[in-house]
């Protein structure tokens, strides 16, 4: 990934922030810095059949968009759907539903995150992480993305959904195709097919859970009543899909990005190994730094002013978490990876009514990985360049080849 400096306003106007190649192939740190300073409300013009949209880069402005009731997710919450006619799951999936129905569905899903269930998931995450890390460290070299980080969130979210173990690798393959690709020119048919397969899988699974008394997410959705009525099949499938995608992708990319950040910042590796870090604080800095979700999309439902900028009804806005999480007005020394950073009110899980329901899982997963690295690994180095996924929504790696040096105390039986 190469840094992308800018020397003229014309070059800024030429950038296409909806292009997955821009985010996969370039480090946009300088672009975001310049936009925050000179053009915090940048309007990307219409291109071909795609409408114009706002690129919002400051932390305070992003918070206002997330907080305001004058913006809706019901036309989509990301540029790929917002620019192509809207999200088919609008009004059925929690992430793209607003108002009373959002509150009702969220209340049902929240029941799956009870203290008892979360304690069991946390124990499972720790065991999974220790097993994966022990295998990787014993082997000595691995692709950290494919051998470790990809397998951690999958287990946690599948435990919540009670997905049979024999189906989990199949679902992992689908989620990795649904919103990103390994290639810049991947045809969209692969993404559509993956999304459809996930939806159909959960439709079939839900049929086996109807009438049961399970407390997993699929059972809760299949047997709940809202105003005396069951959820529609579309609502059931869409919300299982939403949890599967969100729960898998965020944790996977944050874990991989966190290890890369530790390799590139050896003083933070030393701080982790010292044993004195608060792992909850450290996990939040990993989440701020890695930005697994690049932006959040909304549509204005009325003319609204955001910190002095008028946005007209019907206009699309994209609030760039990738920029807001590096805003010096919100984070002192924002371009420094600092595992002791506090306070750390990053926007990685968004803000307001659509604050990510799975935030607890992601934090537990990252804390477990940091703890395992601290105990089991005495040194780590990158053995080949990493490769990045192609997506305008997600930020993460396809591959991260590394070599581990074992800590003999940490691996002792």
Short mmCIF file of C-alpha atoms in Angstrom, two decimals:
data_model
loop_
_atom_site.label_atom_id
_atom_site.label_comp_id
_atom_site.label_asym_id
_atom_site.label_seq_id
_atom_site.Cartn_x
_atom_site.Cartn_y
_atom_site.Cartn_z
CA UNK A 1 0.00 0.00 0.00
CA UNK A 2 1.52 3.30 -1.10
CA UNK A 3 1.01 6.73 0.43
CA UNK A 4 -1.06 9.04 -1.76
CA UNK A 5 0.10 12.66 -1.49
CA UNK A 6 -1.90 15.42 -3.14
CA UNK A 7 -0.53 18.57 -4.74
CA UNK A 8 -3.58 20.25 -6.26
CA UNK A 9 -7.35 20.58 -5.77
CA UNK A 10 -7.85 19.03 -9.21
CA UNK A 11 -6.25 15.80 -8.02
CA UNK A 12 -8.53 15.77 -5.02
CA UNK A 13 -11.57 16.20 -7.25
CA UNK A 14 -10.39 13.30 -9.41
CA UNK A 15 -10.42 10.79 -6.56
CA UNK A 16 -13.31 8.34 -6.45
CA UNK A 17 -13.98 7.49 -2.81
CA UNK A 18 -16.39 4.73 -3.85
CA UNK A 19 -13.62 2.89 -5.72
CA UNK A 20 -12.35 -0.16 -3.83
CA UNK A 21 -8.96 0.16 -5.56
CA UNK A 22 -8.35 3.54 -3.94
CA UNK A 23 -8.61 2.02 -0.47
CA UNK A 24 -6.83 -1.26 -1.20
CA UNK A 25 -3.82 0.18 -2.98
CA UNK A 26 -3.20 3.53 -1.26
CA UNK A 27 -2.56 4.88 2.21
CA UNK A 28 -4.96 7.85 2.39
CA UNK A 29 -3.57 9.40 5.59
CA UNK A 30 -2.49 12.60 3.81
CA UNK A 31 -5.73 12.74 1.84
CA UNK A 32 -7.81 12.58 5.00
CA UNK A 33 -5.61 15.16 6.72
CA UNK A 34 -6.01 17.59 3.85
CA UNK A 35 -9.75 17.07 3.59
CA UNK A 36 -10.24 17.63 7.33
CA UNK A 37 -8.25 20.85 7.14
CA UNK A 38 -9.43 22.30 3.82
CA UNK A 39 -12.61 20.58 2.70
CA UNK A 40 -14.28 18.67 5.57
CA UNK A 41 -17.52 18.48 3.57
CA UNK A 42 -16.21 17.31 0.19
CA UNK A 43 -18.86 16.69 -2.44
CA UNK A 44 -17.95 14.03 -4.96
CA UNK A 45 -19.82 14.76 -8.19
CA UNK A 46 -22.07 12.32 -10.01
CA UNK A 47 -20.20 9.84 -12.22
CA UNK A 48 -22.05 8.00 -14.93
CA UNK A 49 -25.16 6.46 -13.40
CA UNK A 50 -23.94 7.02 -9.83
CA UNK A 51 -25.26 10.05 -7.95
CA UNK A 52 -23.13 12.63 -6.15
CA UNK A 53 -22.39 12.15 -2.45
CA UNK A 54 -20.82 13.94 0.48
CA UNK A 55 -17.47 12.81 1.92
CA UNK A 56 -17.43 13.82 5.61
CA UNK A 57 -14.06 13.51 7.32
CA UNK A 58 -14.03 15.29 10.70
CA UNK A 59 -14.88 13.45 13.91
CA UNK A 60 -17.37 16.04 15.16
CA UNK A 61 -19.22 16.09 11.83
CA UNK A 62 -19.39 12.30 11.64
CA UNK A 63 -20.86 12.18 15.16
CA UNK A 64 -23.52 14.72 14.15
CA UNK A 65 -24.51 12.62 11.15
CA UNK A 66 -24.75 9.46 13.26
CA UNK A 67 -26.71 11.29 15.96
CA UNK A 68 -29.16 13.23 13.77
CA UNK A 69 -32.64 11.86 13.11
CA UNK A 70 -32.58 13.69 9.79
CA UNK A 71 -30.42 10.92 8.30
CA UNK A 72 -31.65 7.43 7.57
CA UNK A 73 -30.03 4.07 6.88
CA UNK A 74 -33.11 2.76 5.09
CA UNK A 75 -31.66 3.44 1.64
CA UNK A 76 -28.45 1.65 2.64
CA UNK A 77 -25.58 2.19 5.07
CA UNK A 78 -22.66 1.95 2.64
CA UNK A 79 -21.76 3.46 -0.72
CA UNK A 80 -22.03 0.24 -2.76
CA UNK A 81 -25.77 0.04 -2.06
CA UNK A 82 -26.49 3.76 -1.72
CA UNK A 83 -25.07 4.50 -5.16
CA UNK A 84 -26.84 1.64 -6.92
CA UNK A 85 -30.47 2.08 -5.96
CA UNK A 86 -30.65 1.15 -2.29
CA UNK A 87 -30.37 -1.87 0.00
CA UNK A 88 -32.79 -4.74 -0.59
CA UNK A 89 -32.76 -5.48 3.16
CA UNK A 90 -33.95 -1.99 4.11
CA UNK A 91 -36.71 -2.14 6.71
CA UNK A 92 -35.90 -5.76 7.57
CA UNK A 93 -32.24 -5.92 8.68
CA UNK A 94 -31.33 -4.05 11.87
CA UNK A 95 -28.44 -2.14 10.29
CA UNK A 96 -30.68 -0.64 7.58
CA UNK A 97 -33.86 -0.13 9.60
CA UNK A 98 -34.75 2.94 11.62
CA UNK A 99 -37.42 4.06 14.07
CA UNK A 100 -39.71 1.78 16.05
CA UNK A 101 -38.98 -1.37 14.01
CA UNK A 102 -35.26 -0.88 14.63
CA UNK A 103 -35.89 -0.65 18.37
CA UNK A 104 -38.09 -3.76 18.34
CA UNK A 105 -35.66 -5.96 16.41
CA UNK A 106 -32.70 -4.68 18.45
CA UNK A 107 -34.53 -5.62 21.66
CA UNK A 108 -34.95 -9.20 20.40
CA UNK A 109 -31.30 -9.50 19.36
CA UNK A 110 -30.06 -7.98 22.62
CA UNK A 111 -31.58 -10.94 24.49
CA UNK A 112 -28.95 -13.14 22.83
CA UNK A 113 -26.21 -11.08 24.48
CA UNK A 114 -27.10 -12.03 28.06
CA UNK A 115 -24.28 -12.19 30.65
CA UNK A 116 -24.52 -15.99 30.76
CA UNK A 117 -24.26 -16.37 26.99
CA UNK A 118 -21.45 -13.82 26.71
CA UNK A 119 -19.46 -15.50 29.49
CA UNK A 120 -19.65 -18.81 27.61
CA UNK A 121 -18.67 -17.12 24.32
CA UNK A 122 -15.74 -15.37 26.02
CA UNK A 123 -14.46 -18.69 27.39
CA UNK A 124 -14.79 -20.22 23.94
CA UNK A 125 -12.91 -17.33 22.33
CA UNK A 126 -10.02 -17.67 24.75
CA UNK A 127 -9.71 -21.40 24.15
CA UNK A 128 -9.90 -20.91 20.37
CA UNK A 129 -7.28 -18.16 20.38
CA UNK A 130 -4.88 -20.14 22.55
CA UNK A 131 -5.23 -23.22 20.35
CA UNK A 132 -4.73 -21.28 17.11
CA UNK A 133 -1.79 -19.28 18.46
CA UNK A 134 -0.12 -22.35 19.96
CA UNK A 135 -0.33 -24.12 16.60
CA UNK A 136 1.03 -21.09 14.73
CA UNK A 137 3.87 -20.50 17.18
CA UNK A 138 4.85 -24.17 17.24
CA UNK A 139 4.90 -24.22 13.43
CA UNK A 140 7.01 -21.05 13.43
CA UNK A 141 5.63 -19.42 10.28
CA UNK A 142 2.09 -18.84 9.12
CA UNK A 143 -0.26 -16.61 7.21
CA UNK A 144 -1.72 -14.88 10.23
CA UNK A 145 -4.92 -13.86 8.42
CA UNK A 146 -5.85 -17.28 7.12
CA UNK A 147 -4.37 -19.45 9.87
CA UNK A 148 -5.36 -17.39 12.91
CA UNK A 149 -7.47 -14.25 12.68
CA UNK A 150 -10.03 -15.55 10.16
CA UNK A 151 -10.92 -18.41 12.47
CA UNK A 152 -11.50 -16.44 15.68
CA UNK A 153 -14.58 -14.25 15.03
CA UNK A 154 -16.19 -17.03 13.01
CA UNK A 155 -16.32 -19.28 16.07
CA UNK A 156 -17.72 -16.57 18.35
CA UNK A 157 -20.53 -15.44 16.07
CA UNK A 158 -21.36 -19.01 15.09
CA UNK A 159 -21.63 -19.89 18.79
CA UNK A 160 -24.16 -17.06 19.20
CA UNK A 161 -26.09 -18.34 16.19
CA UNK A 162 -25.50 -22.00 17.17
CA UNK A 163 -24.29 -22.83 13.66
CA UNK A 164 -23.26 -26.49 13.38
CA UNK A 165 -19.47 -26.84 13.38
CA UNK A 166 -19.45 -28.68 10.09
CA UNK A 167 -20.94 -25.62 8.34
CA UNK A 168 -18.62 -22.95 9.70
CA UNK A 169 -15.83 -23.03 7.14
CA UNK A 170 -18.42 -22.93 4.39
CA UNK A 171 -19.88 -19.76 5.91
CA UNK A 172 -16.42 -18.22 6.35
CA UNK A 173 -15.81 -18.61 2.64
CA UNK A 174 -19.10 -16.89 1.86
CA UNK A 175 -18.63 -13.95 4.25
CA UNK A 176 -15.19 -13.20 2.83
CA UNK A 177 -16.75 -12.81 -0.65
CA UNK A 178 -19.91 -10.93 0.30
CA UNK A 179 -18.44 -7.43 0.81
CA UNK A 180 -14.85 -7.62 -0.43
CA UNK A 181 -12.60 -9.35 -2.92
CA UNK A 182 -9.00 -10.42 -3.31
CA UNK A 183 -8.92 -8.79 -6.77
CA UNK A 184 -9.60 -5.31 -8.09
CA UNK A 185 -11.56 -6.52 -11.10
CA UNK A 186 -13.66 -9.22 -9.42
CA UNK A 187 -17.11 -9.43 -11.07
CA UNK A 188 -20.04 -8.43 -8.82
CA UNK A 189 -21.78 -11.74 -9.44
CA UNK A 190 -19.53 -13.44 -6.89
CA UNK A 191 -20.61 -11.04 -4.16
CA UNK A 192 -24.29 -11.38 -5.04
CA UNK A 193 -24.07 -15.16 -5.04
CA UNK A 194 -22.31 -15.22 -1.66
CA UNK A 195 -24.95 -12.97 -0.09
CA UNK A 196 -27.75 -15.09 -1.48
CA UNK A 197 -26.16 -18.30 -0.24
CA UNK A 198 -25.83 -16.87 3.29
CA UNK A 199 -29.49 -15.80 3.30
CA UNK A 200 -30.69 -19.18 2.06
CA UNK A 201 -28.52 -21.00 4.60
CA UNK A 202 -30.13 -19.15 7.49
CA UNK A 203 -33.63 -19.60 6.06
CA UNK A 204 -33.04 -23.36 6.15
CA UNK A 205 -31.49 -23.25 9.62
CA UNK A 206 -34.38 -21.19 11.01
CA UNK A 207 -36.89 -23.80 9.86
CA UNK A 208 -35.21 -26.35 12.11
CA UNK A 209 -35.39 -23.99 15.11
CA UNK A 210 -39.07 -22.97 14.91
CA UNK A 211 -41.04 -24.17 17.92
CA UNK A 212 -37.91 -24.89 19.94
CA UNK A 213 -36.75 -23.32 23.19
CA UNK A 214 -33.14 -22.49 22.27
CA UNK A 215 -31.60 -19.18 23.33
CA UNK A 216 -29.30 -18.81 20.32
CA UNK A 217 -29.92 -15.88 17.95
CA UNK A 218 -31.54 -17.99 15.23
CA UNK A 219 -33.96 -19.57 17.73
CA UNK A 220 -34.81 -16.21 19.28
CA UNK A 221 -35.58 -14.69 15.89
CA UNK A 222 -37.49 -17.75 14.67
CA UNK A 223 -39.76 -17.87 17.72
CA UNK A 224 -40.15 -14.25 18.81
CA UNK A 225 -43.32 -12.17 18.48
CA UNK A 226 -43.45 -8.41 17.94
CA UNK A 227 -46.90 -6.93 18.50
CA UNK A 228 -48.16 -10.50 18.47
CA UNK A 229 -46.75 -11.30 15.04
CA UNK A 230 -43.69 -13.42 14.11
CA UNK A 231 -40.85 -11.95 12.14
CA UNK A 232 -41.16 -12.31 8.40
CA UNK A 233 -38.83 -14.73 6.64
CA UNK A 234 -37.07 -11.73 5.12
CA UNK A 235 -36.45 -10.18 8.56
CA UNK A 236 -35.19 -13.44 9.98
CA UNK A 237 -32.77 -14.15 7.14
CA UNK A 238 -31.55 -10.57 6.91
CA UNK A 239 -30.73 -10.25 10.61
CA UNK A 240 -28.89 -13.56 10.78
CA UNK A 241 -26.96 -12.40 7.72
CA UNK A 242 -26.21 -9.01 9.31
CA UNK A 243 -24.83 -10.56 12.48
CA UNK A 244 -22.79 -13.07 10.52
CA UNK A 245 -21.17 -10.46 8.29
CA UNK A 246 -20.65 -7.83 10.99
CA UNK A 247 -19.47 -10.27 13.64
CA UNK A 248 -16.98 -11.98 11.35
CA UNK A 249 -15.49 -9.13 9.33
CA UNK A 250 -14.85 -6.53 12.06
CA UNK A 251 -13.00 -8.84 14.40
CA UNK A 252 -11.02 -10.57 11.67
CA UNK A 253 -9.63 -7.36 10.16
CA UNK A 254 -8.98 -5.69 13.52
CA UNK A 255 -6.99 -8.69 14.77
CA UNK A 256 -4.85 -8.87 11.63
CA UNK A 257 -4.33 -5.11 11.54
CA UNK A 258 -3.44 -5.12 15.22
CA UNK A 259 -0.59 -7.58 14.70
CA UNK A 260 0.73 -5.56 11.75
CA UNK A 261 0.63 -2.41 13.91
CA UNK A 262 2.63 -4.18 16.62
CA UNK A 263 5.24 -5.29 14.07
CA UNK A 264 5.52 -1.75 12.69
CA UNK A 265 5.66 -0.17 16.16
CA UNK A 266 8.19 -2.23 18.14
CA UNK A 267 7.95 0.03 21.19
CA UNK A 268 4.28 -0.97 21.49
CA UNK A 269 5.24 -4.63 21.18
CA UNK A 270 7.65 -4.10 24.07
CA UNK A 271 4.87 -2.39 26.05
CA UNK A 272 2.58 -5.37 25.44
CA UNK A 273 5.26 -7.85 26.48
CA UNK A 274 5.99 -5.89 29.66
CA UNK A 275 2.75 -7.20 31.14
CA UNK A 276 1.63 -3.85 32.51
CA UNK A 277 -0.93 -2.93 29.86
CA UNK A 278 -4.67 -2.85 30.44
CA UNK A 279 -5.87 -5.15 27.66
CA UNK A 280 -9.26 -3.43 27.36
CA UNK A 281 -7.52 -0.11 26.75
CA UNK A 282 -5.13 -1.74 24.28
CA UNK A 283 -7.98 -3.42 22.37
CA UNK A 284 -9.73 -0.08 21.90
CA UNK A 285 -6.59 1.39 20.38
CA UNK A 286 -6.37 -1.55 17.98
CA UNK A 287 -9.97 -0.83 16.97
CA UNK A 288 -9.31 2.89 16.50
CA UNK A 289 -6.16 2.29 14.49
CA UNK A 290 -7.23 -0.53 12.19
CA UNK A 291 -10.66 0.86 11.15
CA UNK A 292 -12.27 -2.41 9.92
CA UNK A 293 -15.26 -0.39 8.63
CA UNK A 294 -14.10 2.50 6.46
CA UNK A 295 -17.29 4.55 6.44
CA UNK A 296 -20.95 4.70 7.35
CA UNK A 297 -23.50 5.81 4.78
CA UNK A 298 -26.75 7.71 5.30
CA UNK A 299 -29.37 9.61 3.29
CA UNK A 300 -30.80 12.95 4.38
CA UNK A 301 -34.58 12.78 4.94
CA UNK A 302 -34.94 16.58 5.03
CA UNK A 303 -32.83 19.66 4.50
CA UNK A 304 -30.43 19.64 7.45
CA UNK A 305 -27.44 21.69 8.56
CA UNK A 306 -24.45 19.79 9.94
CA UNK A 307 -22.06 22.10 11.77
CA UNK A 308 -22.70 24.90 9.27
CA UNK A 309 -22.98 22.81 6.09
CA UNK A 310 -26.39 22.54 4.43
CA UNK A 311 -27.25 19.07 3.15
CA UNK A 312 -30.39 18.77 1.06
CA UNK A 313 -33.13 16.17 1.44
CA UNK A 314 -32.32 13.05 -0.54
CA UNK A 315 -28.55 13.64 -0.65
CA UNK A 316 -26.20 10.80 0.23
CA UNK A 317 -23.53 11.27 2.88
CA UNK A 318 -20.58 9.06 3.76
CA UNK A 319 -19.04 9.59 7.20
CA UNK A 320 -15.46 8.31 6.96
CA UNK A 321 -14.42 6.53 10.14
CA UNK A 322 -11.00 6.06 8.55
CA UNK A 323 -10.54 9.83 8.79
CA UNK A 324 -12.52 10.58 11.96
CA UNK A 325 -10.46 8.09 13.99
CA UNK A 326 -7.32 10.09 13.08
CA UNK A 327 -8.78 13.56 13.77
CA UNK A 328 -6.39 15.53 15.96
CA UNK A 329 -9.29 17.49 17.45
CA UNK A 330 -10.60 14.25 18.97
CA UNK A 331 -7.38 12.29 19.54
CA UNK A 332 -4.09 13.81 20.71
CA UNK A 333 -1.18 12.67 18.52
CA UNK A 334 -3.67 10.76 16.33
CA UNK A 335 -1.13 9.18 13.97
CA UNK A 336 0.62 7.41 16.83
CA UNK A 337 -0.38 3.83 17.65
CA UNK A 338 -0.56 3.92 21.47
CA UNK A 339 -1.88 0.95 23.42
CA UNK A 340 -2.23 3.10 26.55
CA UNK A 341 -4.44 5.72 24.86
CA UNK A 342 -7.28 6.94 27.07
CA UNK A 343 -9.86 8.27 26.65
CA UNK A 344 -10.46 6.66 23.28
CA UNK A 345 -13.95 7.38 21.96
CA UNK A 346 -13.31 6.03 18.47
CA UNK A 347 -16.09 5.59 15.92
CA UNK A 348 -15.18 2.08 14.82
CA UNK A 349 -18.55 0.80 16.05
CA UNK A 350 -20.36 3.95 14.81
CA UNK A 351 -22.38 6.07 17.25
CA UNK A 352 -25.93 6.51 18.43
CA UNK A 353 -28.87 4.26 17.57
CA UNK A 354 -26.81 2.12 15.19
CA UNK A 355 -23.91 1.50 17.58
CA UNK A 356 -22.69 -1.97 16.66
CA UNK A 357 -24.48 -4.69 18.61
CA UNK A 358 -21.44 -6.98 18.37
CA UNK A 359 -18.93 -4.56 19.90
CA UNK A 360 -18.47 -6.81 22.94
CA UNK A 361 -17.45 -9.77 20.78
CA UNK A 362 -14.85 -7.80 18.84
CA UNK A 363 -13.29 -6.43 22.03
CA UNK A 364 -13.15 -9.87 23.65
CA UNK A 365 -11.52 -11.35 20.55
CA UNK A 366 -8.83 -8.66 20.36
CA UNK A 367 -8.12 -8.83 24.09
CA UNK A 368 -7.71 -12.61 23.84
CA UNK A 369 -5.26 -12.30 20.93
CA UNK A 370 -3.21 -9.62 22.71
CA UNK A 371 -3.09 -11.78 25.83
CA UNK A 372 -2.04 -14.84 23.85
CA UNK A 373 0.68 -12.89 22.02
CA UNK A 374 1.93 -11.54 25.33
CA UNK A 375 2.14 -15.00 26.88
CA UNK A 376 3.21 -17.22 23.98
CA UNK A 377 5.36 -15.10 21.67
CA UNK A 378 8.74 -13.58 22.41
CA UNK A 379 9.17 -12.06 18.95
CA UNK A 380 7.38 -11.67 15.62
CA UNK A 381 8.47 -10.49 12.19
CA UNK A 382 6.80 -10.10 8.83
CA UNK A 383 8.23 -12.45 6.21
CA UNK A 384 6.59 -11.06 3.05
CA UNK A 385 4.44 -8.09 2.07
CA UNK A 386 0.82 -8.23 3.19
CA UNK A 387 -2.00 -8.07 0.65
CA UNK A 388 -5.17 -6.03 1.12
CA UNK A 389 -8.81 -6.74 0.32
CA UNK A 390 -10.63 -4.69 -2.31
CA UNK A 391 -13.59 -2.95 -0.73
CA UNK A 392 -14.88 0.58 -0.21
CA UNK A 393 -16.60 -0.49 3.03
CA UNK A 394 -14.16 -2.84 4.78
CA UNK A 395 -10.47 -2.35 5.52
CA UNK A 396 -8.33 -5.40 6.07
CA UNK A 397 -5.87 -7.89 4.73
CA UNK A 398 -6.10 -11.05 2.67
CA UNK A 399 -2.68 -12.24 3.78
CA UNK A 400 -0.10 -11.40 6.45
CA UNK A 401 2.88 -13.81 6.37
CA UNK A 402 4.75 -13.81 9.69
CA UNK A 403 7.29 -15.78 11.69
CA UNK A 404 6.84 -16.26 15.43
CA UNK A 405 9.51 -16.87 18.02
CA UNK A 406 8.05 -18.89 20.85
CA UNK A 407 8.10 -17.79 24.46
CA UNK A 408 9.08 -21.08 26.19
CA UNK A 409 7.30 -20.11 29.40
CA UNK A 410 4.05 -19.25 27.66
CA UNK A 411 3.93 -22.50 25.68
CA UNK A 412 4.78 -24.69 28.64
CA UNK A 413 2.00 -27.23 29.39
#
